[in-house]
Every structure is written in structure tokens, then in C-alpha cells.
GROMACS .gro file of C-alpha atoms in nm:
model
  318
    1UNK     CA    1   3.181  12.670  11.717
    2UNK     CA    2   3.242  12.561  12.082
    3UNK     CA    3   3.427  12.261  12.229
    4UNK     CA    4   3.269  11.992  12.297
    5UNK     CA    5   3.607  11.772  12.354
    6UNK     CA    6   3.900  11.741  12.403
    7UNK     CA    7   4.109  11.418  12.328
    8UNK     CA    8   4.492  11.337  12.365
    9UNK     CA    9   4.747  11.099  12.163
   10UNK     CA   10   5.062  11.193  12.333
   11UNK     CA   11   5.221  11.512  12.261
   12UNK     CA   12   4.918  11.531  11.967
   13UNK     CA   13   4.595  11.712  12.148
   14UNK     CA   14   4.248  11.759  11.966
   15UNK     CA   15   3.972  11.932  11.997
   16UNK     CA   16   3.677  11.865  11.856
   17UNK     CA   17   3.424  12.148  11.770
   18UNK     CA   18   3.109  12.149  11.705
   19UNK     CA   19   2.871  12.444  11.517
   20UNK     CA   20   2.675  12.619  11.748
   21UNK     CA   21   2.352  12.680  11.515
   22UNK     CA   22   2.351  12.374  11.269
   23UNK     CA   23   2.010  12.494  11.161
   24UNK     CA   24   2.117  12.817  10.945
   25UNK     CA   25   2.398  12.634  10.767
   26UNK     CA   26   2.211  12.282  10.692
   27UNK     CA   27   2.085  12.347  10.393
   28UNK     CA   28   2.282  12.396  10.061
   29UNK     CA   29   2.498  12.690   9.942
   30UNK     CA   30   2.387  13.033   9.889
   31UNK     CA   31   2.373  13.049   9.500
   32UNK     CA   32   2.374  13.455   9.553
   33UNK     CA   33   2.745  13.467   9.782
   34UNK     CA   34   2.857  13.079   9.641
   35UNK     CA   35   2.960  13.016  10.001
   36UNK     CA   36   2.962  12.642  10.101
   37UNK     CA   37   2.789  12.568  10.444
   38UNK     CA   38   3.040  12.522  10.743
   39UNK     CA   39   3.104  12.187  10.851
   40UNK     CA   40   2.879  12.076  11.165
   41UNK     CA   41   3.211  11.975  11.349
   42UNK     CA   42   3.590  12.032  11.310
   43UNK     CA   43   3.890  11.954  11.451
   44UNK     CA   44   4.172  12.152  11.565
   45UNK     CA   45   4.482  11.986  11.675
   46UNK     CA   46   4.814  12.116  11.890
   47UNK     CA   47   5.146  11.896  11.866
   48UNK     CA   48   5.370  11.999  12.128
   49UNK     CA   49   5.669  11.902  11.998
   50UNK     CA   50   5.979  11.943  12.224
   51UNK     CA   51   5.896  12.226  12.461
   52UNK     CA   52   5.589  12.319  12.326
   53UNK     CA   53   5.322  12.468  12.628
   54UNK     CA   54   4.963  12.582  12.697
   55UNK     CA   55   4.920  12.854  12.941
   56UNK     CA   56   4.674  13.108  13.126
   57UNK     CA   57   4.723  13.390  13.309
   58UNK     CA   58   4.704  13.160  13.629
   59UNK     CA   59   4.977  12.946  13.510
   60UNK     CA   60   5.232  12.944  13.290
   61UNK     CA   61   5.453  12.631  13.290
   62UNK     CA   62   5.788  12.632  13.350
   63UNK     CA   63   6.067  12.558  13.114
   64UNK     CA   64   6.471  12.526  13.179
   65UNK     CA   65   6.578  12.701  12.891
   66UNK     CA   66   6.320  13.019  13.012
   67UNK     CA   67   6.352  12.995  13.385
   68UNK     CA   68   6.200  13.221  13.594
   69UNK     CA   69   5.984  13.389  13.335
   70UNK     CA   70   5.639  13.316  13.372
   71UNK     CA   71   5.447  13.638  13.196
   72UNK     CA   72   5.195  13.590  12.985
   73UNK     CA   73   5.132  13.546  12.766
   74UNK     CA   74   5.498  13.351  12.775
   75UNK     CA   75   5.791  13.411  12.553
   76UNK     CA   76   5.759  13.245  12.156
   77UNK     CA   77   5.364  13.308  12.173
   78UNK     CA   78   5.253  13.149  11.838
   79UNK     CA   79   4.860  13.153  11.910
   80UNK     CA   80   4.568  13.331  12.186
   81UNK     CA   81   4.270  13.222  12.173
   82UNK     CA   82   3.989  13.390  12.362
   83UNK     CA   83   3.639  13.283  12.440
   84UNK     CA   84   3.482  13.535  12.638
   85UNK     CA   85   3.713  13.626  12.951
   86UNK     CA   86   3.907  13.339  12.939
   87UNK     CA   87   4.271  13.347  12.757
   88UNK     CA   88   4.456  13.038  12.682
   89UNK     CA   89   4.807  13.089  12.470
   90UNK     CA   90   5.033  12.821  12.260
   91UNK     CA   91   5.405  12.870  12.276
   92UNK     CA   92   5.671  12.681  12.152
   93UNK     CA   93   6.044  12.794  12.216
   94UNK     CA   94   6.204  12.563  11.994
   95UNK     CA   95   5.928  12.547  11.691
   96UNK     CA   96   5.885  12.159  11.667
   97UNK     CA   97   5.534  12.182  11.737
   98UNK     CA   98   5.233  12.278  11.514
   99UNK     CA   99   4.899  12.400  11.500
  100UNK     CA  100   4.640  12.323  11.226
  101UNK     CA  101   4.238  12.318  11.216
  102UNK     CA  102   4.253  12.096  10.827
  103UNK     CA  103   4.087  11.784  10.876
  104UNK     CA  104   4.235  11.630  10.620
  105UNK     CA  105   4.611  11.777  10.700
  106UNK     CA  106   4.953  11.603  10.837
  107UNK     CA  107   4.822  11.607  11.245
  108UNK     CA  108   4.460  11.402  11.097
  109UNK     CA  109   4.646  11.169  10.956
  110UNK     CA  110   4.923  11.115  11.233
  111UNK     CA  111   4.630  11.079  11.462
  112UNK     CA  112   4.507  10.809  11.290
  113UNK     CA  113   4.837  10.607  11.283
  114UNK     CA  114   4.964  10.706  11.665
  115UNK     CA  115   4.833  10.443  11.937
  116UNK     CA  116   4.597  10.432  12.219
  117UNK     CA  117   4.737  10.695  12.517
  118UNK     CA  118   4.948  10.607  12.762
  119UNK     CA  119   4.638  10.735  13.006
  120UNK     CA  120   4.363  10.544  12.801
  121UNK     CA  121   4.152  10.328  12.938
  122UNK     CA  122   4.227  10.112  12.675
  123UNK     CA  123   4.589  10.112  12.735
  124UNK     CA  124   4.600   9.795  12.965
  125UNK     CA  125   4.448   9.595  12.711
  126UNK     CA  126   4.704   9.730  12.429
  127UNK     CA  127   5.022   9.698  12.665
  128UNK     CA  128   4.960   9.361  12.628
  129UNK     CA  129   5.127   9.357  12.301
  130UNK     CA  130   5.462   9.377  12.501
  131UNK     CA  131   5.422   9.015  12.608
  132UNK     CA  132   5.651   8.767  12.412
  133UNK     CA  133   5.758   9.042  12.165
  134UNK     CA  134   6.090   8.999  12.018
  135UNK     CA  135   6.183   9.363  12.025
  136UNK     CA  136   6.325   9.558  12.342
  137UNK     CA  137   6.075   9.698  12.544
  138UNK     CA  138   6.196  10.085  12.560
  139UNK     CA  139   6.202  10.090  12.176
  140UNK     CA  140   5.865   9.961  12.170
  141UNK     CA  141   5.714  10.209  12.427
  142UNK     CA  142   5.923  10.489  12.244
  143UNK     CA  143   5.787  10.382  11.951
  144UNK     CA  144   5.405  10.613  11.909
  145UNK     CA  145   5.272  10.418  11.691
  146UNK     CA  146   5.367  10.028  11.828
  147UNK     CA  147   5.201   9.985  12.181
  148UNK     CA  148   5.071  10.321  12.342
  149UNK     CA  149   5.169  10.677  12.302
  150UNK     CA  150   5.252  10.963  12.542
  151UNK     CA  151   5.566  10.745  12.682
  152UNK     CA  152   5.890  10.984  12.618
  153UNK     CA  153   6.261  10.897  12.702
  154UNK     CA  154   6.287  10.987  13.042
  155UNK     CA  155   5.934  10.832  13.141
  156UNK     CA  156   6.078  10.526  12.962
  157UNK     CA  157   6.408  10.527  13.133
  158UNK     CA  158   6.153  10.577  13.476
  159UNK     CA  159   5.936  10.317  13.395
  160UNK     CA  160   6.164  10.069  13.354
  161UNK     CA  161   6.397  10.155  13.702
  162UNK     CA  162   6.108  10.108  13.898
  163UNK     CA  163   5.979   9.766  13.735
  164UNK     CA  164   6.320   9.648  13.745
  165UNK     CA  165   6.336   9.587  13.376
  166UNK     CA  166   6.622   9.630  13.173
  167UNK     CA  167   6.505   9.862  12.854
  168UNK     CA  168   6.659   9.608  12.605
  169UNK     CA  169   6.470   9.366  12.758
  170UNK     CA  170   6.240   9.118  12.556
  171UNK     CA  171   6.013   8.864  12.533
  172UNK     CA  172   5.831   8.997  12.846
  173UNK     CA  173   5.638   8.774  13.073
  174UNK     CA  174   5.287   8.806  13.188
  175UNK     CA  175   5.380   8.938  13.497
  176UNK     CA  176   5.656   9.159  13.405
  177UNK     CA  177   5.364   9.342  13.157
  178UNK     CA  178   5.171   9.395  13.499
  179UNK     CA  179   5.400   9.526  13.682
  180UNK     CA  180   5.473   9.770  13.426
  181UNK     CA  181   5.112   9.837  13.347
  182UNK     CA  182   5.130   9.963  13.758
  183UNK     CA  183   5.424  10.154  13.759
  184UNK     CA  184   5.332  10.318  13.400
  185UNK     CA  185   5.006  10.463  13.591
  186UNK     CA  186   5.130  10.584  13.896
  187UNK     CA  187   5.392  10.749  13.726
  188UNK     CA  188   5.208  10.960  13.445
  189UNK     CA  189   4.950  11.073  13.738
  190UNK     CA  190   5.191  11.155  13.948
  191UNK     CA  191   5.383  11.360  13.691
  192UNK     CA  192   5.093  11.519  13.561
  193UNK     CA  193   5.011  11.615  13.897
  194UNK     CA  194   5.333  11.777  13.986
  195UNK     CA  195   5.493  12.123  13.904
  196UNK     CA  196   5.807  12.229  13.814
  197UNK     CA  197   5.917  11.867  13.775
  198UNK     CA  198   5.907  11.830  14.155
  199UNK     CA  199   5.944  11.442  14.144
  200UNK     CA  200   5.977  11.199  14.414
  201UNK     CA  201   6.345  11.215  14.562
  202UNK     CA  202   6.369  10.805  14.459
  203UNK     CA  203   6.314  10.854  14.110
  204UNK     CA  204   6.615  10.807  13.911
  205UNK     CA  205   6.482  11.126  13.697
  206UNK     CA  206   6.674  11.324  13.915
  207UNK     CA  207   7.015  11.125  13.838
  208UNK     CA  208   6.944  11.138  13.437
  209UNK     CA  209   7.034  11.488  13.375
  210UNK     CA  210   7.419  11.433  13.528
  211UNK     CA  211   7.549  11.201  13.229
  212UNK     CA  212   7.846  11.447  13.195
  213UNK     CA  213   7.886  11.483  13.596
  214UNK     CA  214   8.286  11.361  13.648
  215UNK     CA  215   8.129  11.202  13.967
  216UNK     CA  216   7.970  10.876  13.916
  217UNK     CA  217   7.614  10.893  13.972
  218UNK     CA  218   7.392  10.648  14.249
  219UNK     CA  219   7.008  10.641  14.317
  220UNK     CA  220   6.888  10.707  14.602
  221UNK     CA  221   6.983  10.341  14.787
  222UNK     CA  222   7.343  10.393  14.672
  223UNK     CA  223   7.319  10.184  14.317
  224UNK     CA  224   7.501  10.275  14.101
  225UNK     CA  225   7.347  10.460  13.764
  226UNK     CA  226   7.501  10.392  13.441
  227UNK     CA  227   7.405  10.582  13.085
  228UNK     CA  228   7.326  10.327  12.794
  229UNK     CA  229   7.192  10.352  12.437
  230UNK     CA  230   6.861  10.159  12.424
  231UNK     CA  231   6.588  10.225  12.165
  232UNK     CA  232   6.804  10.496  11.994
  233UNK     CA  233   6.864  10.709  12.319
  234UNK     CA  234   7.072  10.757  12.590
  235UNK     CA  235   6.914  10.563  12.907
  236UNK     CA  236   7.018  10.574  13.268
  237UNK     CA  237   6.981  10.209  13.423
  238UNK     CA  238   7.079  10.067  13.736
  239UNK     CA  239   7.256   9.762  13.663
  240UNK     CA  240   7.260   9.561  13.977
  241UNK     CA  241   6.903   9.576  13.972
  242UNK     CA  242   6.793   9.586  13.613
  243UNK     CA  243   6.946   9.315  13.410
  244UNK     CA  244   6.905   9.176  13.044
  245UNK     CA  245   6.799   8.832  13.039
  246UNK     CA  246   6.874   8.586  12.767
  247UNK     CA  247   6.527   8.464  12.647
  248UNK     CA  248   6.448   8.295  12.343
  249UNK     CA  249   6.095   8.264  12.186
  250UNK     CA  250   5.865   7.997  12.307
  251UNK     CA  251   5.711   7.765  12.052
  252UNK     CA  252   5.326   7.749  12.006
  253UNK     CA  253   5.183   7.425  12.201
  254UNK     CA  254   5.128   7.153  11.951
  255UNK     CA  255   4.754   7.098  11.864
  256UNK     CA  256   4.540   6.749  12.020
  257UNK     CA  257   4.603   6.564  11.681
  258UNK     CA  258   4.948   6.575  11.675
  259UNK     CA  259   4.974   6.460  12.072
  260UNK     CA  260   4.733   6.201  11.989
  261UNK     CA  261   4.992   6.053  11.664
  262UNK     CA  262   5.278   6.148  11.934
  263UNK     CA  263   5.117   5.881  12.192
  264UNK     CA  264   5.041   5.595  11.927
  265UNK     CA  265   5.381   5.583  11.802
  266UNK     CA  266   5.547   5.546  12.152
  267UNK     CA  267   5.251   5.290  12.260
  268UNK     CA  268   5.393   5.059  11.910
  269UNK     CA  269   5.737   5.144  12.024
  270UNK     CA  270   5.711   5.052  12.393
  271UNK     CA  271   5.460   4.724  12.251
  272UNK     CA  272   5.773   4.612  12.038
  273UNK     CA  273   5.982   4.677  12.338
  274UNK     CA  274   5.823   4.425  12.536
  275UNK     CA  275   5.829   4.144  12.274
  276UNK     CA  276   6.072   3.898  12.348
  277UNK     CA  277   6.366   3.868  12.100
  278UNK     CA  278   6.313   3.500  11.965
  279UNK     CA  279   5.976   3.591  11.878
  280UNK     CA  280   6.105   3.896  11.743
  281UNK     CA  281   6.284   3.716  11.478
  282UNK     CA  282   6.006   3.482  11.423
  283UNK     CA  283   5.831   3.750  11.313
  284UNK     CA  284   6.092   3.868  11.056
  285UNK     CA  285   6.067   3.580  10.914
  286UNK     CA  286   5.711   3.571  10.817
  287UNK     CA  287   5.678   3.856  10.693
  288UNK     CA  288   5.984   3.823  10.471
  289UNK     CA  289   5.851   3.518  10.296
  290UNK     CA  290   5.525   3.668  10.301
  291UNK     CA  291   5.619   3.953  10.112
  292UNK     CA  292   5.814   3.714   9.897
  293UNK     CA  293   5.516   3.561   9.795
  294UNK     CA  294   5.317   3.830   9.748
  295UNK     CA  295   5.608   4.018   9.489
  296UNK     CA  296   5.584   3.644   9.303
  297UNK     CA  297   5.195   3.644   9.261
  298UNK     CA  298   5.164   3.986   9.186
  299UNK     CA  299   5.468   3.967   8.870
  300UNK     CA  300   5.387   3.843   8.495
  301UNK     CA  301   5.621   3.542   8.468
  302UNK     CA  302   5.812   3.330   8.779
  303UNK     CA  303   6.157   3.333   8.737
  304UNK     CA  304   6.282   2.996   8.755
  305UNK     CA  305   6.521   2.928   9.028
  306UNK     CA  306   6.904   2.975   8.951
  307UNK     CA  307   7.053   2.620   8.942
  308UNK     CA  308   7.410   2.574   8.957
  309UNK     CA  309   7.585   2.284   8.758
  310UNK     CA  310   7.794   2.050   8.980
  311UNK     CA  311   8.107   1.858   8.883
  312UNK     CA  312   8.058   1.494   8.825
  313UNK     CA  313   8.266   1.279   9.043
  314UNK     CA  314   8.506   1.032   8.840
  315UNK     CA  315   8.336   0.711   8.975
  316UNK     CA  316   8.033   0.817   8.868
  317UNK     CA  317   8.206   0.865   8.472
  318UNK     CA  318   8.361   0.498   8.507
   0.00000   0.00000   0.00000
């Protein structure tokens, strides 16, 4: 097999393989060995987990629990794999992350359910989903499977800073989407590009880590940073400049039809309006006896009218 991919969810990579020679294995199974052909492609897929890393010989990242040790291959080496001269290794200090080359296993299946990458360039089009959405917008870009995937807590907690967006923040506008659609960018490149975490001094990343510091904490244009729970984790904010607005959910626009029964009862009201109140009871009238009328014809039998006896008057007797 050799690679002829490699594609990225996240912290979930894949690569796809392909068979060198499909032509020997095409046909059907030896009867004589009963060995099935091999596949024409597989998959092999690497979840990193929480500090799980790919190295070479050239480079070995760096990690704060195993500072300053960059052998290789690297402390809690789990796989090598060589093709010809060149070495790459899979390490994982805390064991969260996982290796597995079944097509059919756990990491296929959490592929298919985890969204579009952060770093997709599909990603603009699917961060759209953040518009209007009820939910606050940390948990939803924490969330692998909601919006996009490869956004972790303290790219969150950046993200947000910089857009000036509180993280419990929701229904979004259109332009607050954009803006973070910029910032999300920028950042991921610029962290990808980096080593050793060496950040721009204005990111707040470098205030995050002192939660527990006795002094109180500012960014770098001396706002102060306070430590929040939003989406289930600990965020840093800076609350003079990110702040939670109260919005409520805007009801859909009301279709042609109903504008059009909308502006015929106000024309009869306004019409009646301008109707002078004599004639106004004039009309009353009519159609009160008209109804009358028409209840009369329309019954089986009149009913006579009620006539009430009067008393005779004594002269009248005499």
C-alpha cells in the first residue's frame, strides 16, 4: 500500500491507502491458501487525544509535561512506521488517543459523525449555522460534531477575545459570524505555524494558564481577565470588552398573503373610520330590519305579534 492522502477532522487524522499492484489481487480467492484478496484501498486513522504527537527525527514536538526531551523516537512511543529511510513515530503520554486501520471500527464511524474542519474549505459555508442559533456559541464550536471540528478550549476562549464575543453568546448576527469566520483563520494558521506555542504577546492564551495566580490577571492593554464556565469549561474572558447580550429569537417574516389580508382589513377599518356617525347609524338600522326580514321569510310559521290587553276606561263601560 502507499498513501495517497491524507485528510483531517480535528484531533481525528486519516490516511487513505491505496494497493500498489491491484492487478495480482483483483481476481477472486485462492481456493488452494483460502486467502481473500486485499482491499484496493484502506484507511488508517490516528486520534490524538489529549497530548497525543507525530514526530521525526527532525522534530519532535514539544510537550509541558516532557519538557526538554526531544529524542526520538519520544517518550510513550506506541507506533514507527517506516517507508524506506523515512521514520515517522506516534506517541501519546497520557493514552487518550488511538490507532486503528478497521474500516468498519469506532474512528470510521466517529469520522462520519464529526463535522467539516475547522481548516476546510467548506468551513465558511458551515459556520454559518452559528447565525440565529439559540445555543452559546463556545458550546457550539466545542461541540465536534455541531458546526466544525478542530476548535479546542483554549482556541475557543481565543477566538472569541479577539471577535469580542462573549462565549455564552447567542443568536449571532451576520456580521458577528464574519468576523469570527476571520479571526478563526488567522488564528489556526498562525498556530499551526508556530512552535513551542510561541504565540503573539496580545493573545490572551498567555493569561489562561494563571487561573490560580493570587494576582489578578490583565491582557495585554491592561483589561482585566476573568475565568468563567461556558460550554462546560473554564474560559478566560475580558469583560469590559466581551459582553453577553440579551437577544431573543426573531420571528420568520410573514408570507405576501397574509400582508395582503393584513392591508384589506385596515383599508375597511380606516373606510368605516371616515363615515360620518349619523350615517353610521342609518346603516344599523337597515341592516337590522333587513336581517329581520330575512329570519321571518326564511322560518315555517310567522309568529303573530304579542298584543297586550288594555284596561277599558269607565266612560267607555257606561
Amino acid at each position: 500500500y502507499y498513501v495517497k492522502d491524507v485528510e483531517r477532522k480535528g484531533k481525528l487524522l486519516r490516511l487513505i491507502m491505496m494497493l500498489t499492484d491491484t492487478t495480482s489481487n483483483s481476481g477472486e480467492a485462492d481456493k488452494s491458501t483460502c486467502i481473500d484478496p486485499l482491499p484496493p484501498m484502506k484507511y488508517v486513522y490516528f486520534h490524538m487525544g489529549m497530548t497525543g504527537r507525530i514526530s521525526t527525527p527532525d522534530y519532535v514536538p514539544s510537550l509541558e509535561s516532557l519538557s526538554g526531551n526531544d529524542t526520538f523516537p519520544p517518550p510513550h512511543t506506541h507506533l514507527i512506521i517506516k517507508v524506506g529511510k523515512v521514520k515517522v513515530a506516534f506517541s501519546d503520554p497520557r493514552r487518550f488517543g488511538a490507532v486503528s486501520i478497521d474500516s468498519n471500527g469506532p474512528l470510521d464511524s466517529q469520522w462520519n459523525t464529526f463535522a467539516t474542519d475547522a481548516l476546510d474549505p467548506d468551513s465558511s459555508l458551515a459556520l454559518d449555522g452559528l447565525i440565529g442559533h439559540r445555543k452559546g456559541v463556545k458550546a457550539l464550536l466545542l461541540d465536534q460534531r455541531a458546526i466544525v471540528s478542530g476548535v479546542g478550549n483554549w482556541i475557543a476562549d481565543e477566538l472569541c477575545y479577539q471577535a469580542r464575543i462573549h462565549p455564552d453568546q447567542a443568536y449571532l448576527t451576520n456580521d458577528e459570524v464574519k468576523l469570527l469566520k476571520f479571526h478563526l483563520d488567522n488564528i489556526l494558521k498562525i498556530g499551526i505555524d508556530a512552535k513551542d506555542n510561541d504565540f503573539p504577546k496580545d493573545w490572551i492564551f498567555h493569561r489562561r494558564w494563571s487561573k490560580n495566580s493570587k494576582t489578578q490577571m490583565k491582557d495585554r492593554d491592561g483589561n482585566t481577565v476573568l475565568f468563567i464556565q461556558s460550554g462546560g469549561r473554564s474560559s478566560a474572558i475580558v469583560p469590559s470588552l466581551q459582553k453577553n447580550q440579551k437577544r431573543k429569537r426573531k420571528k420568520p417574516e410573514s408570507d405576501n398573503s397574509n400582508d395582503d389580508v393584513k392591508n384589506m382589513n385596515t383599508s375597511a377599518t380606516t373606510n368605516t373610520k371616515s363615515i360620518p356617525k349619523k350615517e353610521k347609524a342609518l346603516v344599523k338600522k337597515r341592516t337590522r330590519t333587513s336581517s329581520g326580514k330575512q329570519q321571518n321569510k326564511n322560518s315555517k310559521k310567522e309568529v303573530p305579534p304579542l298584543r297586550i290587553p288594555t284596561r277599558r276606561s269607565k266612560r267607555l263601560t257606561k
